[in-house]
Each structure stands twice: as structure tokens, then as C-alpha cells.
CSV table of C-alpha atoms and ligand atoms in Angstrom, one decimal:
chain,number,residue,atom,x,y,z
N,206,UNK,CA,43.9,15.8,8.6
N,207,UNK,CA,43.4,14.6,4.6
N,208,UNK,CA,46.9,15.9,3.0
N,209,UNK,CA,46.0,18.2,0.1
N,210,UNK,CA,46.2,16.0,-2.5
N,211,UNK,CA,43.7,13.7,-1.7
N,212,UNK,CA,41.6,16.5,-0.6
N,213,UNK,CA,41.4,17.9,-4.0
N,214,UNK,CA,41.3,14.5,-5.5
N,215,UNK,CA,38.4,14.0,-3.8
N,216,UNK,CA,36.6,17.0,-4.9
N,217,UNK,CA,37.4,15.7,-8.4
N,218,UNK,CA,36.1,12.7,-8.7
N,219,UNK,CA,32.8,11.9,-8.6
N,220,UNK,CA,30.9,11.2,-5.4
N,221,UNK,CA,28.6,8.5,-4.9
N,222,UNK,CA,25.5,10.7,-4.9
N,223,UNK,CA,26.7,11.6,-9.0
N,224,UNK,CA,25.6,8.3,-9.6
N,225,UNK,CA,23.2,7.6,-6.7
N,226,UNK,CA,19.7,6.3,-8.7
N,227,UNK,CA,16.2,6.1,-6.8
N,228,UNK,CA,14.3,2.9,-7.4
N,229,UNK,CA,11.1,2.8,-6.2
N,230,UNK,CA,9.1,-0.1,-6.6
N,231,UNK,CA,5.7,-1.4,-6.4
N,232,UNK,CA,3.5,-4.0,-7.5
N,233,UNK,CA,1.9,-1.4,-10.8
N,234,UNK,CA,-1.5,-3.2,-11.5
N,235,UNK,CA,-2.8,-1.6,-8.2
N,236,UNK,CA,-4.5,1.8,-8.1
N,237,UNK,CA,-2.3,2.6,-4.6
N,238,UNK,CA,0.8,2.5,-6.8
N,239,UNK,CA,-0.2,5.1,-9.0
N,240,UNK,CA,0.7,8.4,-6.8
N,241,UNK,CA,4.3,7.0,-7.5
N,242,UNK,CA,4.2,6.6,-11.1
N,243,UNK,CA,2.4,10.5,-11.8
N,244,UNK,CA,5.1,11.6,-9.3
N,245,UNK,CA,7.5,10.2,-11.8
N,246,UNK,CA,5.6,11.6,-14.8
N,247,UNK,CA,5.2,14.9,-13.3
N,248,UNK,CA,6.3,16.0,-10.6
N,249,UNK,CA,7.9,19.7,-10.6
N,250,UNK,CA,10.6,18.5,-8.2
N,251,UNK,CA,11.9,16.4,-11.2
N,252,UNK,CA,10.6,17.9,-14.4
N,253,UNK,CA,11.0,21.7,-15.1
N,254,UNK,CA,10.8,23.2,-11.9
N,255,UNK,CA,13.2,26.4,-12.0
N,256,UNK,CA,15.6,26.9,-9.2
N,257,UNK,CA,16.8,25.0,-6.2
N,258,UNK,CA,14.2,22.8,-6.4
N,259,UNK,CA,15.2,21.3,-9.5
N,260,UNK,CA,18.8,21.1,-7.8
N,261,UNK,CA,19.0,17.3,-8.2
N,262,UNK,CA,21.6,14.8,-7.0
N,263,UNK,CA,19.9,11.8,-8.7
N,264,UNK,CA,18.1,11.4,-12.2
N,265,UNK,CA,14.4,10.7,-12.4
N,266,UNK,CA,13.7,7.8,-10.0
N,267,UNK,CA,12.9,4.6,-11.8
N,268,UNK,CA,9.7,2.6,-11.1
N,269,UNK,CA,10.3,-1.0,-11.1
N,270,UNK,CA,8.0,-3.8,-10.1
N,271,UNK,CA,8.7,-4.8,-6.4
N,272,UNK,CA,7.4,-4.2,-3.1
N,273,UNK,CA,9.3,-3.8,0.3
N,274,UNK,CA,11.1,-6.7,-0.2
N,275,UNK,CA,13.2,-5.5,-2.7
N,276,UNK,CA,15.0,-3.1,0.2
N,277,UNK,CA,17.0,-6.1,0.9
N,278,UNK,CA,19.0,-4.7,-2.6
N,279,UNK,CA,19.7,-0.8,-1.5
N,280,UNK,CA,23.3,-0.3,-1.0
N,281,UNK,CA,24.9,3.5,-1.8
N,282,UNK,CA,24.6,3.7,-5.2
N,283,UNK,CA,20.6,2.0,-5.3
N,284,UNK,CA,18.5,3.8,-3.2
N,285,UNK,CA,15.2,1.5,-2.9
N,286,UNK,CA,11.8,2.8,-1.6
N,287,UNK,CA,9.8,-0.2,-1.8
N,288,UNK,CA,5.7,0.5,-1.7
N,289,UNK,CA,3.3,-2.6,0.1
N,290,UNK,CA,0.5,-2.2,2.3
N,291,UNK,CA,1.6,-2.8,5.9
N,292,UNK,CA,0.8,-6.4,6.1
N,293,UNK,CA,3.6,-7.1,3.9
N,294,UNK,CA,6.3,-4.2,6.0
N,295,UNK,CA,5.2,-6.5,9.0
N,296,UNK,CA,6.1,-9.0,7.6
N,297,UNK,CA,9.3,-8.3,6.2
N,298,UNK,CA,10.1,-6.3,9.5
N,299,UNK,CA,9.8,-9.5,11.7
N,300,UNK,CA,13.1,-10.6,10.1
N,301,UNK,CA,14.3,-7.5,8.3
N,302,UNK,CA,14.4,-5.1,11.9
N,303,UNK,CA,16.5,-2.5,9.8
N,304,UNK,CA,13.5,-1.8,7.1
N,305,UNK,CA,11.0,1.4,8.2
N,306,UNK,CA,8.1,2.4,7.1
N,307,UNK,CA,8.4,6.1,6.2
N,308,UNK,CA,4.7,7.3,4.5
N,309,UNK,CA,1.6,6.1,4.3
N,310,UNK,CA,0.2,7.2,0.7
N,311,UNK,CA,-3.5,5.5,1.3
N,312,UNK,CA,-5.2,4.1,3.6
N,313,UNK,CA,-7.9,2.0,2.2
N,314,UNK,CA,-10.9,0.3,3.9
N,315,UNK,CA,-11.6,-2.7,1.9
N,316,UNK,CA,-15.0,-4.2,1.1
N,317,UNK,CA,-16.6,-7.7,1.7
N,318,UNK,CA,-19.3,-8.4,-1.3
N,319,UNK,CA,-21.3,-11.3,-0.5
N,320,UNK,CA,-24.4,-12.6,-2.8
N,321,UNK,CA,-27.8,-12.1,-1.3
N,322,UNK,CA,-29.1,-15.3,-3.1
N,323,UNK,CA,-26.9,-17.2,-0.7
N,324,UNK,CA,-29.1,-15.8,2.1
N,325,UNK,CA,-26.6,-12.9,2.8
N,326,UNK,CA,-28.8,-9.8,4.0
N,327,UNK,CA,-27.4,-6.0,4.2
N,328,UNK,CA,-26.2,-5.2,7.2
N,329,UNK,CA,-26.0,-8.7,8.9
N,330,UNK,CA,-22.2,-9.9,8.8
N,331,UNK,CA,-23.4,-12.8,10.8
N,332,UNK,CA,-25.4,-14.1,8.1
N,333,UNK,CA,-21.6,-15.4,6.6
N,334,UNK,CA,-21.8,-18.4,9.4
N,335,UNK,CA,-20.9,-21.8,7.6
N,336,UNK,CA,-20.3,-19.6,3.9
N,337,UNK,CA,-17.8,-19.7,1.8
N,338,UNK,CA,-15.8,-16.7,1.1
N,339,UNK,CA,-12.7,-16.2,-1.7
N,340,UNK,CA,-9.8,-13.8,-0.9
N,341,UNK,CA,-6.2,-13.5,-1.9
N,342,UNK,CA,-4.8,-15.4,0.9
N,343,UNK,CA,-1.6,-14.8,2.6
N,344,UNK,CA,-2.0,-11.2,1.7
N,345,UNK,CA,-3.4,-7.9,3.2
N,346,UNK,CA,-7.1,-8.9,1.9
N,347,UNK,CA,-7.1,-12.0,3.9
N,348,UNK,CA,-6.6,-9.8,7.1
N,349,UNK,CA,-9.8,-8.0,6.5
N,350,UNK,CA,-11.5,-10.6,6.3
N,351,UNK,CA,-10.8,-12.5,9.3
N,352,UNK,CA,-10.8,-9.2,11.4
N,353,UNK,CA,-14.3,-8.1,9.8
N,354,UNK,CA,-15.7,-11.6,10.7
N,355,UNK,CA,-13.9,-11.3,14.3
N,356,UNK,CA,-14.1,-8.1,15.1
N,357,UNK,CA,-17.8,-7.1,13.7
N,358,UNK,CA,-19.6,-10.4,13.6
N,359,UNK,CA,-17.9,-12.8,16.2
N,360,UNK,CA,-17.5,-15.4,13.9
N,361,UNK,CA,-13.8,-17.4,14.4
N,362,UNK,CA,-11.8,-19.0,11.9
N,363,UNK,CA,-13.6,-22.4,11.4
N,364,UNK,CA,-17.2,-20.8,11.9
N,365,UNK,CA,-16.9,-20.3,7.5
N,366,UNK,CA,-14.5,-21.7,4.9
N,367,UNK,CA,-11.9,-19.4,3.6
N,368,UNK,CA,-10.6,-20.4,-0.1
N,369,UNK,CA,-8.3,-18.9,-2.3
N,370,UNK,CA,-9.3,-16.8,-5.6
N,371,UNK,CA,-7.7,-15.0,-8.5
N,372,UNK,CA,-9.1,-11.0,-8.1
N,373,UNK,CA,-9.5,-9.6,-11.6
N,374,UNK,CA,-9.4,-6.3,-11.4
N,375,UNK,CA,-10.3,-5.4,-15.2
N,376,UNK,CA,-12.6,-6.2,-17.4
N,377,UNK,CA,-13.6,-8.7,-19.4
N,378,UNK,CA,-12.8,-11.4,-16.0
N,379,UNK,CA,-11.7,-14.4,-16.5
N,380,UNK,CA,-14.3,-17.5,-15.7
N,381,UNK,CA,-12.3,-18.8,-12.9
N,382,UNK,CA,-11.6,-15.1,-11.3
N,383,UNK,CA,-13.7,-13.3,-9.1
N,384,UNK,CA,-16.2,-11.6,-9.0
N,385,UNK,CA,-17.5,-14.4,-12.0
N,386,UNK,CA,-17.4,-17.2,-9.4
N,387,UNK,CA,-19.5,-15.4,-6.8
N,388,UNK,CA,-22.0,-14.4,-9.8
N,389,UNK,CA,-22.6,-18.2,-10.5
N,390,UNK,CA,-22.4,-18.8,-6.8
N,391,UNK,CA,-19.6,-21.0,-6.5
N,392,UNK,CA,-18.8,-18.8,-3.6
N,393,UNK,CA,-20.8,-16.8,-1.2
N,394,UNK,CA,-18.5,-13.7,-0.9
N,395,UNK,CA,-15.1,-12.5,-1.5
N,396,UNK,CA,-13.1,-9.7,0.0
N,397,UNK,CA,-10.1,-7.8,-1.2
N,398,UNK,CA,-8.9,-4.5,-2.4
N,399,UNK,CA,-10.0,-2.4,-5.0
N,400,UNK,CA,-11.7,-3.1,-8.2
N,401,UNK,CA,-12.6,-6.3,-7.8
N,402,UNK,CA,-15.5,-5.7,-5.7
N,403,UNK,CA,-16.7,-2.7,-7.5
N,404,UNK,CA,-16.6,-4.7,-11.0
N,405,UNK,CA,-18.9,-7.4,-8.9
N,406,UNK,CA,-21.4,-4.3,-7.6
N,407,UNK,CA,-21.6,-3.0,-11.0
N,408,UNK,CA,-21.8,-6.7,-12.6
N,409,UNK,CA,-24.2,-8.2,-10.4
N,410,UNK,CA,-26.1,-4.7,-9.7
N,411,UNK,CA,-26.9,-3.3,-5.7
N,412,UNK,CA,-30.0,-4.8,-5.2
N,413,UNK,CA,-28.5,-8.2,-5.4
N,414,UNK,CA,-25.3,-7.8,-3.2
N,415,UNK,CA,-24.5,-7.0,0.2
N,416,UNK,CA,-21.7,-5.0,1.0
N,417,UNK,CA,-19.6,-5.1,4.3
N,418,UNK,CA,-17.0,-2.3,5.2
N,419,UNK,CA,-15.5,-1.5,8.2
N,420,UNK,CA,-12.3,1.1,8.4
N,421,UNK,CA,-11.8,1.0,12.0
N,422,UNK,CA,-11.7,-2.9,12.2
N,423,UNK,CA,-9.8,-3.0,9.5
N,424,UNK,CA,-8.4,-0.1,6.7
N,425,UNK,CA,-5.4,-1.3,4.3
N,426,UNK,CA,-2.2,0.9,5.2
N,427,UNK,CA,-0.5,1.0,2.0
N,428,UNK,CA,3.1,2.1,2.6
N,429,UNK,CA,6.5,3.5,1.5
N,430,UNK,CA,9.3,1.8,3.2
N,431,UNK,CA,13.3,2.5,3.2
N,432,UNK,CA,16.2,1.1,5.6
N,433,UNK,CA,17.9,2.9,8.5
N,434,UNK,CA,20.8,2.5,6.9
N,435,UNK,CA,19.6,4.7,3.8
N,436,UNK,CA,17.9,7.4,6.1
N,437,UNK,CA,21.6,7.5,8.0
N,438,UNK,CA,23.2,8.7,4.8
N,439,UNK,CA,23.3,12.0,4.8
N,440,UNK,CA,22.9,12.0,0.8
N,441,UNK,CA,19.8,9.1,0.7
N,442,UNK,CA,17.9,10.6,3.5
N,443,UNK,CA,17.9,14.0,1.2
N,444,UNK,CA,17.0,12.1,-1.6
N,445,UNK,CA,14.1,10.2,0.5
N,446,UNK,CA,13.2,13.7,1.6
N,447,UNK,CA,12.5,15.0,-1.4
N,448,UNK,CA,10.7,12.5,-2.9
N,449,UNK,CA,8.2,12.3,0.0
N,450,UNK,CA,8.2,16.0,-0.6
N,451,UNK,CA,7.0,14.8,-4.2
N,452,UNK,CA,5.0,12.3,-3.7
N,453,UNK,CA,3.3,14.7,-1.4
N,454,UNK,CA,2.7,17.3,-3.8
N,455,UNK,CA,1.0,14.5,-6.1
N,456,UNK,CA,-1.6,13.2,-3.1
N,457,UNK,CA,-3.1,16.9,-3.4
N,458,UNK,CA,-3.9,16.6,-7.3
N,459,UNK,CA,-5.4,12.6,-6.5
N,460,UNK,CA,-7.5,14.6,-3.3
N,461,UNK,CA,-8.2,18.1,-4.9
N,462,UNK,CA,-8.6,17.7,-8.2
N,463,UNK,CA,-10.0,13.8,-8.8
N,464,UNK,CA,-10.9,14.8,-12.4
N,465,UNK,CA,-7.3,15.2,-13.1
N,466,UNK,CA,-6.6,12.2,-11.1
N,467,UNK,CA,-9.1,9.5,-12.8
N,468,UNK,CA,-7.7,10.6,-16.1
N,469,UNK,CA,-4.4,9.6,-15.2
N,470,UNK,CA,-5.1,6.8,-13.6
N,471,UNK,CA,-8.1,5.6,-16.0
N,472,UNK,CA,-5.1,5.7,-19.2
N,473,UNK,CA,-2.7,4.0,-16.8
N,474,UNK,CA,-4.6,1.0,-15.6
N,475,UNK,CA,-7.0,0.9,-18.4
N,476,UNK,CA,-9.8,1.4,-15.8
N,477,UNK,CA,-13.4,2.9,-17.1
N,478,UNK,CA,-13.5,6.1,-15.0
N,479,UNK,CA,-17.2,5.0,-13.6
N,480,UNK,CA,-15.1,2.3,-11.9
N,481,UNK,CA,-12.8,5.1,-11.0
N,482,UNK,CA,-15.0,7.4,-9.3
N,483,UNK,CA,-17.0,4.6,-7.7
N,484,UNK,CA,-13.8,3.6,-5.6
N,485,UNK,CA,-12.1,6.8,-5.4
N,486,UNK,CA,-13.8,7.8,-2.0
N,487,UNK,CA,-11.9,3.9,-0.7
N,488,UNK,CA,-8.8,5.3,-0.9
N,489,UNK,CA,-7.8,7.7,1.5
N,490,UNK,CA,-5.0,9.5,-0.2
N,491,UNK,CA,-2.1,11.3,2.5
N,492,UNK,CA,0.1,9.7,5.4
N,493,UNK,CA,-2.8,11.1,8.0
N,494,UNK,CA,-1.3,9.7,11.2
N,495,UNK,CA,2.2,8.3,11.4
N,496,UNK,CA,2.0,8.6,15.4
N,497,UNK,CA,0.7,6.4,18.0
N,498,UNK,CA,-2.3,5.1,16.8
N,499,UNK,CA,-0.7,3.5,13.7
N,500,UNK,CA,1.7,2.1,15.9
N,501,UNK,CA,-1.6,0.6,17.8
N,502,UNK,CA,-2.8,-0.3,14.9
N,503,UNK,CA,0.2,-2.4,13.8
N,504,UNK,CA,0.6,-4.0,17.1
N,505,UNK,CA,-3.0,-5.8,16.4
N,506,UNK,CA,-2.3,-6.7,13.0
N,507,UNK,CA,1.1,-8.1,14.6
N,508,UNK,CA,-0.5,-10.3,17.0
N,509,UNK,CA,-2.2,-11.7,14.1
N,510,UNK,CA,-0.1,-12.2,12.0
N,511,UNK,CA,2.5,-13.8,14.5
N,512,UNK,CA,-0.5,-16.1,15.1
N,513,UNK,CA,-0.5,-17.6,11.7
N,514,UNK,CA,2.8,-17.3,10.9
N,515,UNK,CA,3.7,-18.9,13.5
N,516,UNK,CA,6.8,-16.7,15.0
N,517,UNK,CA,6.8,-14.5,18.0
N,518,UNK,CA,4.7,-11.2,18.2
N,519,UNK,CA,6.9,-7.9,18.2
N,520,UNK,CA,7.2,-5.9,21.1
N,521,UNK,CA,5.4,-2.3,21.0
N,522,UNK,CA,9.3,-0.7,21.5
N,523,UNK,CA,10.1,-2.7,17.8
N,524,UNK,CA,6.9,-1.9,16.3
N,525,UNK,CA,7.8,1.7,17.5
N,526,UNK,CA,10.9,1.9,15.8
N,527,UNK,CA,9.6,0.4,12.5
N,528,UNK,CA,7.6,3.3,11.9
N,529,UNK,CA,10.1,6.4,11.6
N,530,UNK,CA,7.8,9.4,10.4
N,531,UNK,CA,10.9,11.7,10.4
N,532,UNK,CA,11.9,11.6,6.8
N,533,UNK,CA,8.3,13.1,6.0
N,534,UNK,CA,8.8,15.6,8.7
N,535,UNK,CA,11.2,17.3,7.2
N,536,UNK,CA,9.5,17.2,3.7
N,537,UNK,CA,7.0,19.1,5.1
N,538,UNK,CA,10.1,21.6,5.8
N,539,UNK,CA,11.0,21.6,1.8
S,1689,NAG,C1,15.0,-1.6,-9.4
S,1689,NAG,O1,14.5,-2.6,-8.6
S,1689,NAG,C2,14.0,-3.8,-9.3
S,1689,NAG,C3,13.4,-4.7,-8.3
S,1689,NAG,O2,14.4,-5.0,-7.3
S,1689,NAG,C4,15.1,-4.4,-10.1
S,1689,NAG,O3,14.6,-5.5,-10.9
S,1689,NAG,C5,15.7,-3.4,-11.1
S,1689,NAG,O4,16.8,-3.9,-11.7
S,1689,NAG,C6,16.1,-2.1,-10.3
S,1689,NAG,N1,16.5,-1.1,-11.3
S,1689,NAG,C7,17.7,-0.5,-11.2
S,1689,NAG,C8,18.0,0.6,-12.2
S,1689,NAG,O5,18.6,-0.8,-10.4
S,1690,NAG,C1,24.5,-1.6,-5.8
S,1690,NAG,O1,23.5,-1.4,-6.7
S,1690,NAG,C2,24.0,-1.2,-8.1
S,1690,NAG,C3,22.8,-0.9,-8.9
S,1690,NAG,O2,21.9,-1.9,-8.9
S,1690,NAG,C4,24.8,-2.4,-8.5
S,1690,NAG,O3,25.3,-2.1,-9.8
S,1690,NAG,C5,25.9,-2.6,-7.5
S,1690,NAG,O4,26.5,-3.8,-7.9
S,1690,NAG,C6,25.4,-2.7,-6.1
S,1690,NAG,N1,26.5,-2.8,-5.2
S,1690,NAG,C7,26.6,-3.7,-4.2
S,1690,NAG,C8,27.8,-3.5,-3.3
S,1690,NAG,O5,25.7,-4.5,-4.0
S,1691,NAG,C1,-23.5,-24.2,10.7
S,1691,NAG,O1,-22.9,-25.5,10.6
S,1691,NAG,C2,-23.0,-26.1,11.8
S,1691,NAG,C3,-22.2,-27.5,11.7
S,1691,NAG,O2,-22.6,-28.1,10.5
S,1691,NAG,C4,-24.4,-26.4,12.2
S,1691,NAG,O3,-24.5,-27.0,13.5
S,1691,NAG,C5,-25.1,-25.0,12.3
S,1691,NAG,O4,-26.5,-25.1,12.6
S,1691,NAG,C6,-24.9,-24.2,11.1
S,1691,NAG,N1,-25.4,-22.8,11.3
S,1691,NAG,C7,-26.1,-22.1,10.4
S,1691,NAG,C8,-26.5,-20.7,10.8
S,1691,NAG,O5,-26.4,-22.6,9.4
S,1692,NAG,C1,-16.8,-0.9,13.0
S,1692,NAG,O1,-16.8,-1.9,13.9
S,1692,NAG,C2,-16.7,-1.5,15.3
S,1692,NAG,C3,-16.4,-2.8,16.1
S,1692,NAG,O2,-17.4,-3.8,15.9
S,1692,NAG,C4,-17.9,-0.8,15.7
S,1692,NAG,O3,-17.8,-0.3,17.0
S,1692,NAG,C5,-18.1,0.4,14.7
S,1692,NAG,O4,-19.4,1.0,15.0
S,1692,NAG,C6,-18.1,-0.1,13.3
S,1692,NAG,N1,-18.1,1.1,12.4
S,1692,NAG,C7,-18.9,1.2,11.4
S,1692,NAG,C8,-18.8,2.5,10.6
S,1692,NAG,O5,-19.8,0.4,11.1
């Protein structure tokens, strides 16, 4: 028993959750960030919504450049909610076992553009044999294009050369970026996310690319990750609750009403909407499946990545744990 006086001392002072702030951050140049930054601008849940809804225990979240990576700073008066696509949660989860990843806000099938004057035809993956093809290495991109080239074609690592380029993902592209190198052939094809290969079909025009897709084989899982420790707290998992509950709220504007959506986004990244609304149907919007085919999913990216980063692959009972869909369970419940 807590003698009186404490008791009422503590109902004076202010708690933790007064001053509890919500960080969310996420590498902003990308169109998979930008859910999280009209959530901020307009959500109801934090902007004049009447009621209980508006019934908040932190101020506005701020939206700070990171990625899951920056979970490592939460503590009880941070909450972080750090945004990557699931190549980077697994990568952070193989020495980070306390990180989760809570939402999926798109899942994005990236595309392979490779130049048909390099003998490169439609429809014939194998035609990349002995090529050279750019991506942003280390990352998510260069995933989808070694599991393309495995998965669809056959072709193993030392079958083509991989080689690092800059994606510019705005016009006007810098000489050394792609998609300018593929245009003077430098390289045979690149692969990455989103605009860079739509700025090299519009640049170079359809009839002289071919592009290669494939979102079973592989499908970018861009994510929104918290720790357990967070999602213990009774006052952080509200907070994660709700935001989700936000966040989810926003996903219906991006799929129901793209118009809307293209504006937004068009004024954020100063992006021409016909780039907009040429890659809008890439990105899936919504968490779709946080069950047991993600989990599958992440166990074959894992053994990949374990592969080349040398470590050992995570069992199917870890990989299970990382991905804890119950925060977004109950902000379907809000
Ligand atoms: C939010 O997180 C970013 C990245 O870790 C950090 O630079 C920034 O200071 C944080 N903002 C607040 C208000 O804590
Ligand atoms: C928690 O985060 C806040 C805000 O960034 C910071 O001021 C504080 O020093 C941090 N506390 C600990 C224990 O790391
Ligand atoms: C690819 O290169 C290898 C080794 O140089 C050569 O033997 C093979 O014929 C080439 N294949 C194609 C399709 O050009
Ligand atoms: C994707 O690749 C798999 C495996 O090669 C194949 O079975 C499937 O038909 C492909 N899907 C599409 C849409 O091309």
C-alpha cells in the first residue's frame, strides 16, 4: 500500500505520458514515407477531430529522418516508430531481437528496366546473362534483383556483373545517376524502387526498354517497426495504437481517392503527377497480410541475407516473433 501522501503526489505531478513525444522516422525522399507525413498534416486523430478521439496523451508526432535503426533511441519519454522496407527490419532484427515490425504501409513490387539496344528483349529475363546491371547495393533493391535473376531466369550471382549506381529519383538527373547511364549504355539495366525506373520509361520511351516485374519473387515490404519494450507500456502501446489507427485512415485517401493522394504527394516530393500516376498502381498501399505468409516471406529473404552478410539465418520461431501484428489489431478496434 502507497501511504496517502505519495499517492496524491503522484496524481499531481506529471506522468511520463504528459511529456511522452512520438517520433516517427523515415528516410522522406521516398514516396513509401509519405502516408506518414499526410498522417501528420491531417489526420483527424490529431487535428480537429471532436471528442475522445482527439483525447491525446502526446502532441503531434514529429517526423524526423531515420529508419528502424533509430529504435535503438526510444526510451519512455521518445516513443520511436521507425519506417524501412523489411530488408533493413531484418537486418536490424538479427542483432536487435527486441525491435518488431508492427504494419506494413506498402508493399511494392519493384521493376528491372533494361535497354533493348543491349540485346535485352521483352519478356526474356534470361537475355541479362553476362550484362551489366546498376542498383543500390546493400539495400532492399539489390534483393530484387538477385531474386528476379534467381528466381525467374536461373541466372546466379557471377552469371552478370552487379555495380553500384546513384538512383535519381527527380528530374533533371544528374550525368552520373541512373537512369542517364543506362540511356548512354554504360549499363545494361538497373533495378530499384520507384521513380527511378519510371523517369528511364518515360525518358527513353517503351518501345526501347524492357521491363521486368515480378511481385511474387520479390515485392518490397516497406514497414513500421517499434520495440517490445514500447508495446509493453501500457501508455506507448496506446499511443502506437492510435497512430496505426491513423496511419490507417490515411492508406484509404492514397487507395480511394488517388487524386487527392498525387496532389499531396506531387507538392511534397516535387514529383510531376504523370510520374505519379504511372507508379501509383506499384505501391500497394495497406498492411494486407501480417500472418504466415509474411512470416514465409521473411524467412527467404533471411536466408539471403544471412548468406551475404555472412551471420547465421534466423530460426522461423524468431522471425515469428519479429512480426507482432497485435498493435494494428486493436486499431482496427479504435
Ligand atoms: C527524432 O529522431 C531523430 C532520429 O533519431 C532525431 O534526430 C531527433 O532528434 C528526434 N526528435 C526528437 C524530438 O526527439
Ligand atoms: C529519452 O529521450 C529524450 C528525448 O529525446 C531525451 O531527452 C532523454 O535524455 C532520453 N532519456 C534517456 C534515459 O535516454
Ligand atoms: C557469357 O560469358 C561466358 C564467359 O565469357 C561465355 O562463355 C558465354 O558464351 C556468354 N554467354 C552469352 C549468352 O553471351
Ligand atoms: C513470377 O515468378 C514465378 C516464379 O518464376 C512464376 O511462377 C510466376 O508465374 C511469375 N509471375 C508473374 C506475374 O510473372
Amino acid at each position: 500500500m502507497k501511504p496517502p501522501l505519495l499517492a496524491l503526489a503522484s496524481l499531481l505531478l506529471p506522468s511520463p505520458a504528459a511529456t511522452l513525444r512520438l517520433n516517427v522516422t523515415a528516410n522522406q525522399a521516398w514516396i513509401e514515407h509519405t502516408p506518414l507525413a499526410y498522417t501528420n498534416q491531417f489526420s483527424p486523430l490529431y487535428h480537429n477531430a471532436p471528442g475522445p478521439r482527439r483525447n491525446a496523451t502526446t502532441v503531434l508526432p514529429v517526423l524526423a529522418e531515420g529508419g528502424v535503426a533509430t529504435l535503438s533511441s526510444s526510451n519512455r519519454s521518445l516513443l520511436v516508430i521507425g519506417a524501412n522496407a523489411e530488408t533493413q527490419g531484418l537486418k536490424q532484427y538479427a542483432t536487435h531481437k527486441n525491435y518488431r515490425l508492427i504494419y506494413v504501409l506498402a508493399s511494392v513490387p519493384y521493376r528491372l528496366v533494361a535497354r533493348r539496344a543491349s540485346g535485352i528483349r521483352p519478356g526474356h529475363l534470361g537475355d541479362l546473362r553476362n550484362k551489366t546491371i546498376a542498383t543500390f547495393k546493400g539495400s532492399s533493391a539489390e534483393v530484387f534483383v538477385r531474386t528476379l535473376l534467381a528466381d525467374v531466369a536461373g541466372l546466379k550471382d557471377d552469371d552478370y556483373t552487379l555495380v553500384s549506381g546513384n538512383m535519381c529519383m527527380r528530374e533533371p538527373c544528374a550525368e552520373n545517376s541512373l537512369p542517364e547511364r543506362l540511356k548512354r549504355g554504360e549499363v545494361d539495366a538497373f533495378g530499384c524502387w520507384e521513380t527511378a525506373p519510371e523517369l528511364a520509361i518515360q525518358g527513353m520511351g517503351e518501345g526501347a526498354v524492357a521491363v521486368f516485374q515480378n511481385g511474387t519473387v520479390y515485392r518490397e515490404v516497406f514497414s513500421l517497426y517499434a520495440t517490445a519494450e514500447a508495446l509493453r507500456d501500457k501508455k506507448q502501446r496506446a499511443e502506437v495504437v492510435r497512430y496505426l489507427k491513423a496511419v490507417g485512415e490515411t492508406l484509404e485517401v492514397f487507395k480511394k481517392e488517388p487524386e487527392r493522394a498525387w496532389k499531396f504527394v506531387g507538392g511534397l516530393l516535387k514529383l510531376p503527377e504523370a510520374v505519379l500516376r504511372n507508379v501509383w498502381a506499384d505501391h500497394i498501399w495497406g498492411p494486407g497480410s501480417l500472418g504466415k505468409d509474411l512470416v514465409d516471406y521473411l524467412e527467404k529473404e533471411d536466408e539471403y541475407l544471412a548468406r551475404v552478410d555472412k551471420r547465421p539465418r534466423m530460426s522461423r520461431k524468431e522471425l515469428e516473433k519479429f512480426v507482432d501484428a497485435s498493435a494494428y489489431e486493436e486499431s482496427l478496434k479504435l
